[in-house]
Coordinates of C-alpha atoms in Angstrom, one line a residue:
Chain A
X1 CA 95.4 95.9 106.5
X2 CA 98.6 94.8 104.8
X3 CA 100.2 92.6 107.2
X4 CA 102.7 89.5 107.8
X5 CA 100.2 87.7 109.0
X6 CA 97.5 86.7 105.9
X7 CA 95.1 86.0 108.9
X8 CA 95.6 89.6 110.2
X9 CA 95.4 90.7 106.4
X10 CA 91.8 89.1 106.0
X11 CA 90.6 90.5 109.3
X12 CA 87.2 92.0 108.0
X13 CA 86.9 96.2 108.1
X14 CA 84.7 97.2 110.8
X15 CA 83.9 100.4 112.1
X16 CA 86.9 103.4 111.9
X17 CA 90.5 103.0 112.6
X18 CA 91.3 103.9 116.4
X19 CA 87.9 104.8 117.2
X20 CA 85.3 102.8 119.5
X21 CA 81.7 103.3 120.0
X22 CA 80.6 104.0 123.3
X23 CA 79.3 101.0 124.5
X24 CA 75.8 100.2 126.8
X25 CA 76.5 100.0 130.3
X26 CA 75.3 96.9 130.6
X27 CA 78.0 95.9 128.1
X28 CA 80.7 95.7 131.1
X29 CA 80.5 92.2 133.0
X30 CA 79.6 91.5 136.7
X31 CA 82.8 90.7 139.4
X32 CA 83.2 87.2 140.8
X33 CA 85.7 86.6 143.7
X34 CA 87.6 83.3 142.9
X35 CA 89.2 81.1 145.8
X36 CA 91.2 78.3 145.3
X37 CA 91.6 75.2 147.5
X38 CA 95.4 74.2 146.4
X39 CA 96.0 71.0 147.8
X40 CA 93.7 68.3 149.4
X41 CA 93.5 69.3 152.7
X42 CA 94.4 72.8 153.0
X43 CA 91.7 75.9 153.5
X44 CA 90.5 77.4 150.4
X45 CA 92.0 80.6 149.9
X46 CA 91.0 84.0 147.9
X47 CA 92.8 83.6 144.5
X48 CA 91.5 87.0 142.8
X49 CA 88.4 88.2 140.0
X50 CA 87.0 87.6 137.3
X51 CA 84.5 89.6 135.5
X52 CA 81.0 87.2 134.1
X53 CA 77.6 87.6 132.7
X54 CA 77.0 85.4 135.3
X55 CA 77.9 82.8 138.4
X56 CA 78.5 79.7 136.6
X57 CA 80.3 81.8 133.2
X58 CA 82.4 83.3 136.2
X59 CA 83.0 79.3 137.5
X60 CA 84.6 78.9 133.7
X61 CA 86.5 81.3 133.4
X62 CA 88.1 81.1 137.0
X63 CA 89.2 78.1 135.6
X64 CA 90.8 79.1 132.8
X65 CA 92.5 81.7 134.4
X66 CA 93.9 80.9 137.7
X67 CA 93.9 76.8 137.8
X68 CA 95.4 76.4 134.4
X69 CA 98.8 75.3 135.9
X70 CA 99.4 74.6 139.5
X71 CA 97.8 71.6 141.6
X72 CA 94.0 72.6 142.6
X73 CA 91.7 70.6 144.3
X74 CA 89.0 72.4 144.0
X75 CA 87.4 76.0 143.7
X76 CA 84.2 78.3 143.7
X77 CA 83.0 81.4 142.8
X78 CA 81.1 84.1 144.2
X79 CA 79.0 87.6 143.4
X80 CA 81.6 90.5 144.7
X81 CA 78.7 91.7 146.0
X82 CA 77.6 88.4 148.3
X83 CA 80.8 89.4 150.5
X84 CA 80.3 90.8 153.1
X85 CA 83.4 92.7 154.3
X86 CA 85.3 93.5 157.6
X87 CA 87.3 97.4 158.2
X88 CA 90.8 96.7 157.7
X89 CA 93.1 97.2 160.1
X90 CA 96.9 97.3 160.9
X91 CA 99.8 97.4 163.0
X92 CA 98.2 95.4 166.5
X93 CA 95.0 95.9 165.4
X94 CA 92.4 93.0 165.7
X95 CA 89.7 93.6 162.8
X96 CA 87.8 91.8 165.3
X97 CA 87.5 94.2 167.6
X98 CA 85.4 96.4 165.8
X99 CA 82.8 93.9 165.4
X100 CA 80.3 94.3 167.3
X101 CA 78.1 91.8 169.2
X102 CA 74.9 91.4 167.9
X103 CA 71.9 89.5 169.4
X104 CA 70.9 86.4 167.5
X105 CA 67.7 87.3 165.7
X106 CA 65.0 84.7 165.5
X107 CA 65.4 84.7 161.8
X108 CA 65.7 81.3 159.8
X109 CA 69.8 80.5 159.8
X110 CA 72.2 80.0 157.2
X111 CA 75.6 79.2 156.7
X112 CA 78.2 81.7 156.0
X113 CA 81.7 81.4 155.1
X114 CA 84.2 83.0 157.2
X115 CA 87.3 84.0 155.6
X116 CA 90.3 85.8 157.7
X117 CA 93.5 87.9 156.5
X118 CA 96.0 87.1 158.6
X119 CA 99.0 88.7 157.1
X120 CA 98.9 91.7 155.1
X121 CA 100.1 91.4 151.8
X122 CA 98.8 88.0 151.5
X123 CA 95.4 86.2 150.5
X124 CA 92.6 85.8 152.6
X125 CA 92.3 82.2 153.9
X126 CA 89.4 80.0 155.3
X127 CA 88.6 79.9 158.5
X128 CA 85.8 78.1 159.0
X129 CA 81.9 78.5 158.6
X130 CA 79.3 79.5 161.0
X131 CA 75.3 79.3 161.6
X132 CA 73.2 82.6 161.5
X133 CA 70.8 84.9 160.1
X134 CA 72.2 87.9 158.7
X135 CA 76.0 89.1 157.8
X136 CA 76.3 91.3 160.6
X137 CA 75.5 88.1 163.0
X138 CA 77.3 85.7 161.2
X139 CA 80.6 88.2 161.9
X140 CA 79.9 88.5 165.4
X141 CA 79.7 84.6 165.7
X142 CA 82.5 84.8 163.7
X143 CA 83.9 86.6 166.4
X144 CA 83.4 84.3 169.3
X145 CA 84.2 81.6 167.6
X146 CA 87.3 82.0 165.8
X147 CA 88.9 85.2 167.8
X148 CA 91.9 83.5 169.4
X149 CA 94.1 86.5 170.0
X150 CA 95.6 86.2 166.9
X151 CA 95.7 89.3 164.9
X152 CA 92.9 89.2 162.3
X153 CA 93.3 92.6 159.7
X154 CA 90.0 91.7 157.8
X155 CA 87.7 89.4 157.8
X156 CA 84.9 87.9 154.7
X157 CA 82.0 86.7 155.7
X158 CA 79.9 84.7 152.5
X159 CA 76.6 83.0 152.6
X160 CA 77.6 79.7 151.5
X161 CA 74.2 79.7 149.9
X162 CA 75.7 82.2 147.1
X163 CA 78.6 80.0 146.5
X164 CA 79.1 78.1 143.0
X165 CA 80.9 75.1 144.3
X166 CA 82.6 72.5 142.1
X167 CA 80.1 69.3 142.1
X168 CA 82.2 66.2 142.9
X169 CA 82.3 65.0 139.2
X170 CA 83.8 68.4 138.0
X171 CA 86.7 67.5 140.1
X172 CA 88.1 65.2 137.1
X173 CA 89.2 68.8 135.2
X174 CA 92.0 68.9 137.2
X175 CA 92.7 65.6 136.7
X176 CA 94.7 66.4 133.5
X177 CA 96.6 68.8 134.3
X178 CA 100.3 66.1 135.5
X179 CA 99.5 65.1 131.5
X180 CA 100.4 68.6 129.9
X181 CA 103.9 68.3 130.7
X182 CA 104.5 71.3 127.3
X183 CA 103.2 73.7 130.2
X184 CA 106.0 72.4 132.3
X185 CA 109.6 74.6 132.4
X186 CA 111.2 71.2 133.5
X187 CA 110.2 69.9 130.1
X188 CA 112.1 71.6 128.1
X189 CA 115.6 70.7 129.4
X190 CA 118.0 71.8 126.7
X191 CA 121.5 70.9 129.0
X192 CA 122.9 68.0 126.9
X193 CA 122.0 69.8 123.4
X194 CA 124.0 72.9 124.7
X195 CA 127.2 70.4 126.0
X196 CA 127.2 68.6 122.8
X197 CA 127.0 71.7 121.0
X198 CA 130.1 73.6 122.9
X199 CA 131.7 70.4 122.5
X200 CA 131.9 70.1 119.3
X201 CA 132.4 73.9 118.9
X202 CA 136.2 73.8 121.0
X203 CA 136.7 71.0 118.4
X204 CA 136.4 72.6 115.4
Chain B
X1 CA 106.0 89.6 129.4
X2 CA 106.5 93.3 130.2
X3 CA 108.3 96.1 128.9
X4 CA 109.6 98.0 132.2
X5 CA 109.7 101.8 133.0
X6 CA 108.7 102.8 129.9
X7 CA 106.5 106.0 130.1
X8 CA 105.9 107.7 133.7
X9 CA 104.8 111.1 133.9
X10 CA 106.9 113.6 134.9
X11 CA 106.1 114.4 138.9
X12 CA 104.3 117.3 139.9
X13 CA 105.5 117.5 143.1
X14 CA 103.0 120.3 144.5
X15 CA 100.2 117.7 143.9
X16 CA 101.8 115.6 146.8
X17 CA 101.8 118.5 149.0
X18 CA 98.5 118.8 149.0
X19 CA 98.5 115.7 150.5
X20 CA 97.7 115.0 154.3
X21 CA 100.9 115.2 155.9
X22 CA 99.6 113.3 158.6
X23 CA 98.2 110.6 156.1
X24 CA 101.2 110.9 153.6
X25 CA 103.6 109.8 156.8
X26 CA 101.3 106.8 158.0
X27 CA 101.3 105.6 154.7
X28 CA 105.2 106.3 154.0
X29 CA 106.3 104.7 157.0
X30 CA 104.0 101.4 156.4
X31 CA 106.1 101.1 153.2
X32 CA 109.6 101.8 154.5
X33 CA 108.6 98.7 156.9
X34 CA 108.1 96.7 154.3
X35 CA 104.3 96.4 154.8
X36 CA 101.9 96.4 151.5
X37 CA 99.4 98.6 150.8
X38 CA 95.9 97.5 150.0
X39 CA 92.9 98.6 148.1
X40 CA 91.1 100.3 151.1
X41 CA 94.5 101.5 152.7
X42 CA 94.5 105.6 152.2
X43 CA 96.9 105.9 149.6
X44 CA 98.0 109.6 147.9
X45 CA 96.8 110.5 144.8
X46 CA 99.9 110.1 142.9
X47 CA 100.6 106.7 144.2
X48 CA 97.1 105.7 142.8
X49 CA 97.6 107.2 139.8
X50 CA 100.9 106.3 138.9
X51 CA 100.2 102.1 139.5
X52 CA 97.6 102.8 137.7
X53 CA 99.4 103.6 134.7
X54 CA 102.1 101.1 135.4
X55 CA 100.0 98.1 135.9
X56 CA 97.8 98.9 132.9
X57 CA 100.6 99.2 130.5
X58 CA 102.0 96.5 132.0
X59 CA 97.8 94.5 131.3
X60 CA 98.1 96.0 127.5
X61 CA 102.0 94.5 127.1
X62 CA 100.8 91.1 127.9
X63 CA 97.6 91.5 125.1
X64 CA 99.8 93.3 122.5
X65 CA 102.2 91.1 123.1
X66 CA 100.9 87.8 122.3
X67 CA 100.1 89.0 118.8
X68 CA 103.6 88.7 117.4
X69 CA 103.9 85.4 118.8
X70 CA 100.5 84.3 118.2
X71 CA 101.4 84.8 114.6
X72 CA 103.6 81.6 114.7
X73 CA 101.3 79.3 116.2
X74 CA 100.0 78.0 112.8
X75 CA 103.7 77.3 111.4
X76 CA 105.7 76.4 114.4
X77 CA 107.7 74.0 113.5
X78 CA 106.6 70.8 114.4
X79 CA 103.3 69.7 117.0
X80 CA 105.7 70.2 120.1
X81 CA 106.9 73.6 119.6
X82 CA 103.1 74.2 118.3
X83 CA 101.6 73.2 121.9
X84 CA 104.4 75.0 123.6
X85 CA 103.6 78.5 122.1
X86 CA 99.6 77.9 122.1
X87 CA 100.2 77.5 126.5
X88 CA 102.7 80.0 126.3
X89 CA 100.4 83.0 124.4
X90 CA 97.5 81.8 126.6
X91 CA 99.5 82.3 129.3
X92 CA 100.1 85.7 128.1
X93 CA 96.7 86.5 127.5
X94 CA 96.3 85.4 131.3
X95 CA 98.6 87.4 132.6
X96 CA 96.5 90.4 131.3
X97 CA 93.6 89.2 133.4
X98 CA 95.5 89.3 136.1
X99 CA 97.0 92.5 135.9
X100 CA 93.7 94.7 134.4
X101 CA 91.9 92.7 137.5
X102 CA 94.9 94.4 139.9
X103 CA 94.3 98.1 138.0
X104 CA 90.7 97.5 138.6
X105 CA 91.2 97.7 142.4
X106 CA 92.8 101.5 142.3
X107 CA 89.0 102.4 140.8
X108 CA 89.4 102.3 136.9
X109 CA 87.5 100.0 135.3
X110 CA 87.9 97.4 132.7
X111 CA 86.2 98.5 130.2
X112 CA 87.4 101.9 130.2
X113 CA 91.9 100.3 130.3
X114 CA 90.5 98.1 127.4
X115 CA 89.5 101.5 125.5
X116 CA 92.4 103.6 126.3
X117 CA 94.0 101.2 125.0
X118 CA 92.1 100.4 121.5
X119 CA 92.3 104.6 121.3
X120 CA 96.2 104.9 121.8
X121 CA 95.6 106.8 125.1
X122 CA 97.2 104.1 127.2
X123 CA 101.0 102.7 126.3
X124 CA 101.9 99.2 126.1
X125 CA 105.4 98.1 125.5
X126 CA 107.5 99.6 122.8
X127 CA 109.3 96.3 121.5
X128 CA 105.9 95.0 120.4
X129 CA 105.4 96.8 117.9
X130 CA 108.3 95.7 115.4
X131 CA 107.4 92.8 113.0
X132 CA 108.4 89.3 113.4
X133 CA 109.5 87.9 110.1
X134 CA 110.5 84.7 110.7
X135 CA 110.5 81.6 113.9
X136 CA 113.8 82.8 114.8
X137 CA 111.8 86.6 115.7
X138 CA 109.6 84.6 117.9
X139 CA 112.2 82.6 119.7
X140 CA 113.9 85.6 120.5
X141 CA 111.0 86.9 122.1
X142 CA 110.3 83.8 123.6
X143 CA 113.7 83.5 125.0
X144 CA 115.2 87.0 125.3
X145 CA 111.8 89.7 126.0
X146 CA 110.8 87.5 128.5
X147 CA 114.1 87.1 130.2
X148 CA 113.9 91.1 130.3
X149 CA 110.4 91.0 131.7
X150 CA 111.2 88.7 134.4
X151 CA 113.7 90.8 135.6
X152 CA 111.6 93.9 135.6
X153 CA 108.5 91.6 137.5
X154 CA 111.3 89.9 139.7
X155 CA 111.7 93.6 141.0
X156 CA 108.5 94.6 140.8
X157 CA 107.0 91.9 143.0
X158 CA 108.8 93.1 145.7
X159 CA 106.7 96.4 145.2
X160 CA 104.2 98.3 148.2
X161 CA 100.8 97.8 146.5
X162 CA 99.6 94.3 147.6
X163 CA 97.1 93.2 144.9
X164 CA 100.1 93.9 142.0
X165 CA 102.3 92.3 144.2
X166 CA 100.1 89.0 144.4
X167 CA 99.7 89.3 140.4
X168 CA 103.4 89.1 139.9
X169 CA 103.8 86.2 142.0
X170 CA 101.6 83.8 140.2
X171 CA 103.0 85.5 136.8
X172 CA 106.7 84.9 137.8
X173 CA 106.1 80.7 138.3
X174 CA 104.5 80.8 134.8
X175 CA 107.3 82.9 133.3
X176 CA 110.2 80.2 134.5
X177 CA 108.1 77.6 131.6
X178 CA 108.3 80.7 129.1
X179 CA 112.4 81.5 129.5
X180 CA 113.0 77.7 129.9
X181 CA 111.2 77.1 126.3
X182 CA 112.4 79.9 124.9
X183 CA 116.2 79.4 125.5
X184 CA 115.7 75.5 124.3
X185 CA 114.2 76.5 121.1
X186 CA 117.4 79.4 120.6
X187 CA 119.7 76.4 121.8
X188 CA 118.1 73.8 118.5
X189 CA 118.7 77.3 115.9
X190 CA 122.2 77.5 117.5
X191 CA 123.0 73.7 117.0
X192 CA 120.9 72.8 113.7
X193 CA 121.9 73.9 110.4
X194 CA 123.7 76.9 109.2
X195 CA 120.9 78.3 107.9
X196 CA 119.5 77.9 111.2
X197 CA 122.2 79.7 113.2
X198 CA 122.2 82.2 110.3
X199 CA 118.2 83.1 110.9
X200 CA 118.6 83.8 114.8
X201 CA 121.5 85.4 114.2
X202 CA 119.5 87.7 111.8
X203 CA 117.3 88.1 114.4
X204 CA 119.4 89.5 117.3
X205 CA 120.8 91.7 114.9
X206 CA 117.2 93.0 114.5
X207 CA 115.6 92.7 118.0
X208 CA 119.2 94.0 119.7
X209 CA 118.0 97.8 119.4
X210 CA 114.4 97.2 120.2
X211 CA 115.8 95.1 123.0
X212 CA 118.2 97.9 124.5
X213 CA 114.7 100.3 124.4
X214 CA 113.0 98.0 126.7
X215 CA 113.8 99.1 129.9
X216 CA 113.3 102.1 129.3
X217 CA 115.3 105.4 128.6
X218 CA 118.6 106.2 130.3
X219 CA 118.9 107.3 133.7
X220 CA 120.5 110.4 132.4
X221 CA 117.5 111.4 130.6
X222 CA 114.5 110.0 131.8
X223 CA 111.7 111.7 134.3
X224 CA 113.0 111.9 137.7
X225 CA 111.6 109.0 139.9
X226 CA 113.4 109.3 143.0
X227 CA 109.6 109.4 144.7
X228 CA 108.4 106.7 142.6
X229 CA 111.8 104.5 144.1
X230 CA 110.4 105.3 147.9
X231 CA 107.2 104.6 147.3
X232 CA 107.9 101.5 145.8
X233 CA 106.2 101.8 143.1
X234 CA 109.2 101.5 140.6
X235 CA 112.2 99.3 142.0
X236 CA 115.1 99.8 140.2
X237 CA 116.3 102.3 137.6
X238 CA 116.1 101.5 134.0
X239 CA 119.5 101.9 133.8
X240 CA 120.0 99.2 136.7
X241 CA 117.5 96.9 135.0
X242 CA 119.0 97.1 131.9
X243 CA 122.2 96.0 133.4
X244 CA 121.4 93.5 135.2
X245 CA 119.7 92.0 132.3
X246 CA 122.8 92.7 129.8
X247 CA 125.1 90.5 132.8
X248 CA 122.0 87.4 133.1
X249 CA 122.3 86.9 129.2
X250 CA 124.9 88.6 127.2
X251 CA 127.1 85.5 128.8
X252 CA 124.7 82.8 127.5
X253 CA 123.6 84.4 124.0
X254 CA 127.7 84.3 123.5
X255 CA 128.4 80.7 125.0
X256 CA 125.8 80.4 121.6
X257 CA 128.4 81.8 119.5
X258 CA 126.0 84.4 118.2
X259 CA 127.5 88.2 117.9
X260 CA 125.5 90.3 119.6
X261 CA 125.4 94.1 117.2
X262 CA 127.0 96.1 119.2
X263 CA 131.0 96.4 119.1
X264 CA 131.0 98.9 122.2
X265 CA 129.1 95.9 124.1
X266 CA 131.7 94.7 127.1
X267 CA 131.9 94.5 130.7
X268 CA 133.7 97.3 132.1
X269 CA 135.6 95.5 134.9
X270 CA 136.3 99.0 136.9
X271 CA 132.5 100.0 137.5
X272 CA 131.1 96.6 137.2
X273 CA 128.8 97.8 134.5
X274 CA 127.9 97.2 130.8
X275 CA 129.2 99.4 128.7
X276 CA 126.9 100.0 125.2
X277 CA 126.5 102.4 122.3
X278 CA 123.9 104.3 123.5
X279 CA 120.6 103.5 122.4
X280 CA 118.3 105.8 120.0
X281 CA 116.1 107.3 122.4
X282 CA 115.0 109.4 119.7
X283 CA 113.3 105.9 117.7
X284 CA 112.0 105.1 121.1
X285 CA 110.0 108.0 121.2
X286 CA 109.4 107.8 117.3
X287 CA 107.8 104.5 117.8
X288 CA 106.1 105.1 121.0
X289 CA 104.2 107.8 119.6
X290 CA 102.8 105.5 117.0
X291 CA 105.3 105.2 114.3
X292 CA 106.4 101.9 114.7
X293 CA 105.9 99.5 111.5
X294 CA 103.6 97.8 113.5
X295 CA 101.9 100.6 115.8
X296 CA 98.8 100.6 113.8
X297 CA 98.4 96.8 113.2
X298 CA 98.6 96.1 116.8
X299 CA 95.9 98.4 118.0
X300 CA 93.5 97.5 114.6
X301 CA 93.6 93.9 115.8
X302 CA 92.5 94.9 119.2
X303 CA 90.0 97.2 118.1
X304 CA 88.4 95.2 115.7
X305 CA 88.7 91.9 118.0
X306 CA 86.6 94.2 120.3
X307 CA 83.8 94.9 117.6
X308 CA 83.4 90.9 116.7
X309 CA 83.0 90.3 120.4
X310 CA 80.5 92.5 120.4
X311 CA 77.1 90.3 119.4
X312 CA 78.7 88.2 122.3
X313 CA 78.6 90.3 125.2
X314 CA 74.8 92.0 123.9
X315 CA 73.8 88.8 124.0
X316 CA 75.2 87.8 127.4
X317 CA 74.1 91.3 129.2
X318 CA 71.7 90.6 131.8
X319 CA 70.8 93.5 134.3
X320 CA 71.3 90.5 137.2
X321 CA 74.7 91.3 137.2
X322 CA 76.7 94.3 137.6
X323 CA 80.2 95.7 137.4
X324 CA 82.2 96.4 140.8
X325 CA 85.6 96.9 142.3
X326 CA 87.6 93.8 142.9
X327 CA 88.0 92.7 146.9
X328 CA 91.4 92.5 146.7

């Protein structure tokens, strides 16, 4: 290739121009769900995906990609899979009510996360975390114990045991982040430049 | 960064009335309120379709387009500006994540947007693929490309289909760093030296045309999107965008004292509108169709970026894991 760039110029030749080779299944990553705790204080909310070979690759990049800028706290990733998902419902609609109740089984409980969308359009939030043994019954305690009356759409419920939590130490990486002030738009204030510059432009 | 209504396909509309019609109301009324669709939400075919197309084009924009700024990172002047355009092209890059991550939920997957894209079935925004010769190319982009993409997401995040809608939000706060940087770098050309003001100025008169393309053809000629408008998938005409872009900056790439290279180029005071030679639709479609003078550059560095990542991902591949549709 004959480019500007010399860097783009001694870009090796591989393979034929415009023309890919089908790749192994296996070759397309696995989905992660990324939340986000924004502040110290506030409920983690769902942030969005990223795709990993695995959960702590996944951790990484979520990193990169969605705490690169604003004030986080903390954050953790999960297996798209490990979610266990509500119907979704609108209008006056509580997603809630088509849960149904189930009997606590005898099996060995676990924690599960319970995540609720309250607004649609918006992320899903944290509600809280509750005690059973199976998705299906860790929605129904969901149920009774965070069902207020307030209009749920959806609801997530997430075996915390699946969860890729940051450690306490790993809470330093955000630690940085008031230090990169280039990232900043309030850095690169260019007012008196341009009032010196018309300035002296009426002058002349 | 985001070229706006570039390329829709014309609308067939007998493939909406095969639609539901019971469906097809639900789902129009819930947008006329204001309310957002989500991935589970019955949605028509068309509607699916067509994000899909938008918010991928809008994925490959953000890749292709941190190539002609990427170029600059090793001779930025200076470590600042350096550090400034290495956040801002990685912010780029992230912005792709973002919106391929949003495409994902409609049901295509990543793998198959990133080759569409490599084979030149997928589009990606025109003004990307001309050259940039010098800094003062990449300030313009920084400053001026963006400032057209924020309008275009400003709009666009006010759109029906949630997940899109979410992307653009947290794309929008990191744009405000990009158009801050972008006009401070265009405001040290315009003070420095005159061999300074004489390089942007060479420039604009370069970018102007490329820049007129970007949001798109003329009302007056392009596909009919009146369905598009009430679905909310597109939010303005490109005609409307274009103008409201051409009143935010013309004023402030004047206040410069830069002449913009068009002598039609004024506010007409009776309809409130910019009045402009009218751009050559015909290069747009030259270029779009691949014969841009960087067309084939762009895609080989994608493509062969692709084939050097390739030892990486064989040797991450584990059957533990296993592609899926986003949540949300």
């Amino acid at each position: 290739m004959n480019s500007l760039d010399p860097r783009v110029t001694r870009l090796p030749h591989i393979g034929e121009v415009g023309k890919i080779v089908p790749k192994a299944s296996l070759d397309q990553f696995g989905t992660y769900e990324v939340f986000v705790q924004p502040k110290e204080g506030k409920p983690f909310q769902h942030e969005g995906i990223v795709h990993a070979p695995n959960l702590e690759l996944a951790y990484v990049l979520a990193k990169e990609t969605f705490t690169r800028r604003f004030t986080c706290t903390s954050l953790y990733v999960t297996d798209t899979r490990d979610v266990f998902v509500s119907p979704l419902t609108e209008g006056d609609k509580n997603a809630y009510d088509q849960i149904t109740p189930s009997v606590a089984t005898a099996g060995i409980k676990k924690q599960f996360e319970i995540y609720h969308l309250s607004k649609r359009g918006k992320q899903h939030v944290h509600a809280g975390s509750v005690e059973a043994s199976s998705p299906e019954e860790a929605m129904s305690a969901a149920k009774q114990k965070f069902n207020q009356g307030k209009i749920v759409f959806n609801i997530w419920a997430i075996e915390t045991n699946n969860i890729r939590f940051t450690s306490p130490d790993e809470q330093e990486l955000w630690l940085t982040l008031p230090d990169k002030k280039f990232r900043d738009a309030a850095e690169y204030k260019g007012g008196d430049k341009l009032k010196n510059f018309l300035e002296a432009q009426s002058k002349a | 960064m985001y070229g706006g209504g570039n390329t829709f396909e014309g609308i067939k509309t007998d493939e909406v009335a095969q639609e539901d019609p019971i469906l097809l109301a639900v789902f129009e009324a819930r947008i006329a309120r204001g309310e957002k669709i989500e991935p589970t939400d019955w949605m028509p075919q068309l509607y699916r379709k067509q994000l899909i197309r938008m918010i991928e084009q809008h994925g490959h924009s953000e890749i292709i387009g941190a190539l002609p700024e990427g170029t600059w990172i090793t001779r930025a002047p200076g470590f600042k500006r350096k550090m400034a355009l290495m956040a801002k092209v990685q912010d780029e890059v992230g912005h792709a994540q973002l919106l391929y991550s949003a495409a994902e939920t409609l049901g295509k997957s990543r793998e198959q947007m990133i080759d569409d894209l490599i084979t030149g079935k997928s589009k990606y925004s025109n003004i990307f693929n001309y050259p940039t010769f010098t800094w003062a190319d990449c300030c313009f982009i920084s400053w001026l490309v963006d400032a057209g993409a924020i309008v275009n997401q400003l709009a666009n995040a006010k759109g029906s289909y949630g997940p899109y809608c979410r992307a653009l939000d947290r794309i929008c706060a990191e744009e405000s760093f990009h158009l801050k940087y972008g006009h401070h770098c265009v405001i040290y050309l315009a003070s420095g030296t005159q061999k300074q003001r004489d390089m942007f100025q060479a420039a604009l008169n370069r970018w102007w045309p490329p820049m007129m393309h970007f949001f798109g053809p003329s009302d007056k000629i392009s596909v009919h999107t009146e369905m598009l408008m009430k679905w909310k998938v597109k939010m303005g005409t490109n005609d409307d965008m274009r103008n409201q872009f051409l009143d935010m900056y013309v004023p402030k790439i004047w206040e410069l004292g830069f002449v913009i290279p068009d002598a039609n180029l004024k506010k007409n005071e009776e309809t409130g509108r910019w009045d402009y030679t009218e751009p050559d639709w015909e290069e747009f479609k030259r270029v779009i169709n691949g014969g841009g003078p960087c067309n084939k550059e762009r895609l080989e560095v994608r493509r062969i970026a692709e084939e050097r990542g390739k030892w990486v991902r064989e040797a991450l591949k584990t059957p533990r894991t296993k592609y899926v549709m986003p949540l949300a």
